[in-house]
Amino acid sequence: PLAFQLGSSSRSSSGSSGSRNHPLNKKILPNFSKNKQSHQQQHTKQQLSATADAADAGAGGTATIPNEIFNLVKSIIGAGVFSLPAGIAAFGNHPSALLPSCLLIAVMGVISAYTFSLTARVCQKTGASTYAEAWDLSLGTRASWIIAGSSALNCMAMNLAYSMILADTFQALLFGTIGITVSRNAVLGILTSTILLPLCLIKNLSSLAPFSIIGLLGSAYTGLAIAIRFFGGAYSMPGGKFVGDLAVKPAFGAIGAKGALSAKALILVSMLSTAYIAHFNAPKFF
């Protein structure tokens, strides 16, 4: 307002050239122009930000909640679930050991759920689309070898675990169905060279999606069969129907819930830390 009044009074008295050369105008008018330009830039930024927020809000995924739950369960549940009883037996041999075991399973599940959600929020804040990219944008590329090395080590360990499971399974199937006796090392070598190695060399794993569904159904079927045999008494000691076929007979003692205080309980904790792993898929879910 002051600049406007000065300009008006100057134009009325001495013309436009005089108003531009007025000493007060030389100081006030440039500042007024700068403030006006800064205000316009800030207003433009606010409009762009609002537009981007609206675009982000409207660019949500098309997957439904049941689909998300199914995909997450498929990412978590695997053959490692059936090894958890061995983790419980590592520190206890009494039924009361199930109490702290269930508590540990719940606690590790909550921690894994929180870190999964945290990974997704980091991806949302940084705009990352992969787990490794979120690491680079958050902590820098100098430490990217940590995530690359841990991911490679996890994949190697998982391949080794599934190789052991497949070798034991196929060795038993070959002998039980067609009566062929094959050594475990031979089965492991054949499966690794003909099935596992070609699968590891595939760059796009989208073609394996139907087999993932079959694997999830297989895990559900196995769990149902175990439950039927357990409640039917097929595994009961000493005269259960399938007790004689067990390679390792169950042994019960007096170490129950207190066994969770021993260092052997960390075996179950380490198994649970990998049982819930699905964080590499967190960017796809957010």
Coordinates of C-alpha atoms in Angstrom, one line a residue, residues 95-266:
P95 CA 3.2 -80.6 27.4
S96 CA 3.4 -77.5 29.6
A97 CA 6.2 -76.3 27.3
L98 CA 3.5 -75.4 24.8
L99 CA 2.5 -72.4 27.0
P100 CA 5.7 -70.4 26.6
S101 CA 6.1 -71.6 23.0
C102 CA 2.7 -70.2 22.0
L103 CA 3.7 -66.9 23.8
L104 CA 7.0 -66.8 21.8
I105 CA 5.1 -67.5 18.6
A106 CA 2.7 -64.6 19.3
V107 CA 5.5 -62.2 20.3
M108 CA 7.6 -62.9 17.3
G109 CA 4.5 -62.6 15.1
V110 CA 3.8 -59.1 16.5
I111 CA 7.4 -58.0 16.0
S112 CA 7.4 -59.3 12.4
A113 CA 4.1 -57.6 11.6
Y114 CA 5.4 -54.3 13.0
T115 CA 8.7 -54.5 11.0
F116 CA 6.7 -55.5 7.9
S117 CA 4.5 -52.4 8.3
L118 CA 7.5 -50.3 9.0
T119 CA 9.2 -51.4 5.8
A120 CA 6.1 -50.6 3.8
R121 CA 5.9 -47.1 5.4
V122 CA 9.5 -46.4 4.5
C123 CA 8.8 -47.3 0.9
Q124 CA 5.8 -45.0 0.9
K125 CA 7.8 -42.1 2.4
T126 CA 10.8 -42.5 0.1
G127 CA 8.9 -43.6 -3.0
A128 CA 10.9 -46.9 -3.2
S129 CA 9.4 -49.8 -5.1
T130 CA 11.8 -52.5 -3.8
Y131 CA 13.3 -53.6 -0.5
A132 CA 16.8 -52.8 -1.6
E133 CA 15.8 -49.4 -3.0
A134 CA 14.2 -48.5 0.3
W135 CA 17.5 -49.3 2.1
D136 CA 19.5 -47.2 -0.3
L137 CA 17.2 -44.2 -0.1
S138 CA 17.1 -44.4 3.7
L139 CA 20.7 -45.4 4.7
G140 CA 22.7 -44.7 1.6
T141 CA 24.3 -46.9 -1.0
R142 CA 27.5 -47.4 1.1
A143 CA 25.8 -50.0 3.3
S144 CA 23.8 -51.7 0.5
W145 CA 26.1 -54.7 0.7
I146 CA 24.5 -55.5 4.0
I147 CA 21.0 -56.0 2.6
A148 CA 22.4 -57.7 -0.5
G149 CA 24.5 -60.1 1.5
S150 CA 21.8 -61.0 4.0
S151 CA 19.3 -61.6 1.2
A152 CA 21.7 -63.9 -0.6
L153 CA 22.5 -65.7 2.6
N154 CA 18.8 -66.2 3.4
C155 CA 18.1 -67.5 -0.1
M156 CA 21.0 -70.0 0.2
A157 CA 19.8 -71.2 3.6
M158 CA 16.3 -71.6 2.2
N159 CA 17.5 -73.5 -0.8
L160 CA 19.5 -75.8 1.5
A161 CA 16.6 -76.4 3.8
Y162 CA 14.2 -77.2 0.9
S163 CA 16.9 -79.4 -0.7
M164 CA 17.0 -81.5 2.5
I165 CA 13.3 -81.8 2.7
L166 CA 12.9 -82.8 -1.0
A167 CA 15.7 -85.3 -0.7
D168 CA 14.1 -87.0 2.4
T169 CA 10.7 -86.9 0.8
F170 CA 11.6 -88.3 -2.6
Q171 CA 13.8 -91.0 -1.1
A172 CA 10.9 -92.2 1.0
L173 CA 8.5 -92.0 -2.0
L174 CA 10.7 -93.9 -4.3
F175 CA 11.0 -96.7 -1.8
G176 CA 7.4 -96.7 -0.6
T177 CA 5.7 -96.5 -3.9
I178 CA 7.8 -98.5 -6.4
G179 CA 10.3 -100.1 -4.1
I180 CA 13.5 -98.5 -5.5
T181 CA 16.2 -97.9 -3.0
V182 CA 18.2 -94.8 -3.8
S183 CA 20.8 -93.1 -1.5
R184 CA 19.9 -89.7 -0.1
N185 CA 23.0 -88.1 -1.7
A186 CA 22.0 -89.4 -5.1
V187 CA 18.4 -88.0 -4.8
L188 CA 19.8 -84.7 -3.6
G189 CA 22.1 -84.4 -6.5
I190 CA 19.5 -85.3 -9.1
L191 CA 16.9 -82.8 -7.7
T192 CA 19.5 -80.0 -7.4
S193 CA 20.8 -80.4 -10.9
T194 CA 17.5 -81.0 -12.7
I195 CA 15.0 -78.9 -10.8
L196 CA 16.4 -76.5 -8.2
L197 CA 19.3 -75.1 -10.3
P198 CA 17.1 -74.3 -13.3
L199 CA 14.5 -72.7 -11.1
C200 CA 17.2 -70.5 -9.4
L201 CA 18.3 -69.3 -12.9
I202 CA 14.9 -68.0 -13.9
K203 CA 14.8 -64.2 -13.8
N204 CA 11.0 -63.9 -13.9
L205 CA 9.2 -66.0 -11.3
S206 CA 5.7 -65.0 -12.3
S207 CA 5.2 -68.3 -14.1
L208 CA 5.6 -70.1 -10.8
A209 CA 2.5 -68.5 -9.2
P210 CA 0.2 -71.5 -9.8
F211 CA 2.7 -73.7 -8.1
S212 CA 2.8 -71.4 -5.1
I213 CA -1.0 -71.9 -4.7
I214 CA -0.5 -75.7 -5.0
G215 CA 2.2 -75.5 -2.3
L216 CA -0.1 -73.6 0.0
L217 CA -2.9 -76.2 -0.5
G218 CA -0.3 -78.9 0.1
S219 CA 0.7 -77.4 3.4
A220 CA -3.0 -77.1 4.4
Y221 CA -3.6 -80.8 3.4
T222 CA -0.6 -81.9 5.4
G223 CA -1.7 -80.0 8.5
L224 CA -5.1 -81.5 8.2
A225 CA -3.7 -85.0 7.9
I226 CA -1.5 -84.5 11.0
A227 CA -4.5 -83.2 13.0
I228 CA -6.7 -86.2 12.0
R229 CA -4.0 -88.7 12.9
F230 CA -3.2 -86.9 16.2
F231 CA -6.8 -86.7 17.4
G232 CA -7.4 -90.2 16.2
G233 CA -4.7 -91.6 18.3
A234 CA -2.5 -92.8 15.5
Y235 CA 0.6 -91.2 17.1
S236 CA -0.3 -92.1 20.7
M237 CA 2.3 -94.0 22.8
P238 CA 2.9 -96.9 22.9
G239 CA 0.5 -98.7 20.6
G240 CA -0.4 -96.0 18.0
K241 CA -0.9 -97.2 14.5
F242 CA 1.9 -95.1 13.0
V243 CA 4.3 -95.1 16.0
G244 CA 6.3 -98.0 14.7
D245 CA 6.9 -96.1 11.4
L246 CA 8.4 -93.1 13.2
A247 CA 12.2 -92.7 12.7
V248 CA 12.4 -90.8 16.0
K249 CA 10.1 -91.9 18.8
P250 CA 8.7 -89.2 21.0
A251 CA 10.1 -89.0 24.5
F252 CA 8.4 -87.1 27.4
G253 CA 9.9 -86.0 30.6
A254 CA 9.5 -83.3 33.3
I255 CA 11.0 -80.2 31.5
G256 CA 8.1 -78.0 30.7
A257 CA 7.5 -74.3 30.8
K258 CA 10.7 -73.6 32.8
G259 CA 12.7 -74.9 29.9
A260 CA 11.9 -71.7 28.1
L261 CA 14.3 -69.9 30.4
S262 CA 17.3 -71.9 29.1
A263 CA 19.5 -71.0 26.2
K264 CA 18.0 -73.8 24.1
A265 CA 14.8 -71.8 23.7
L266 CA 16.8 -69.5 21.3

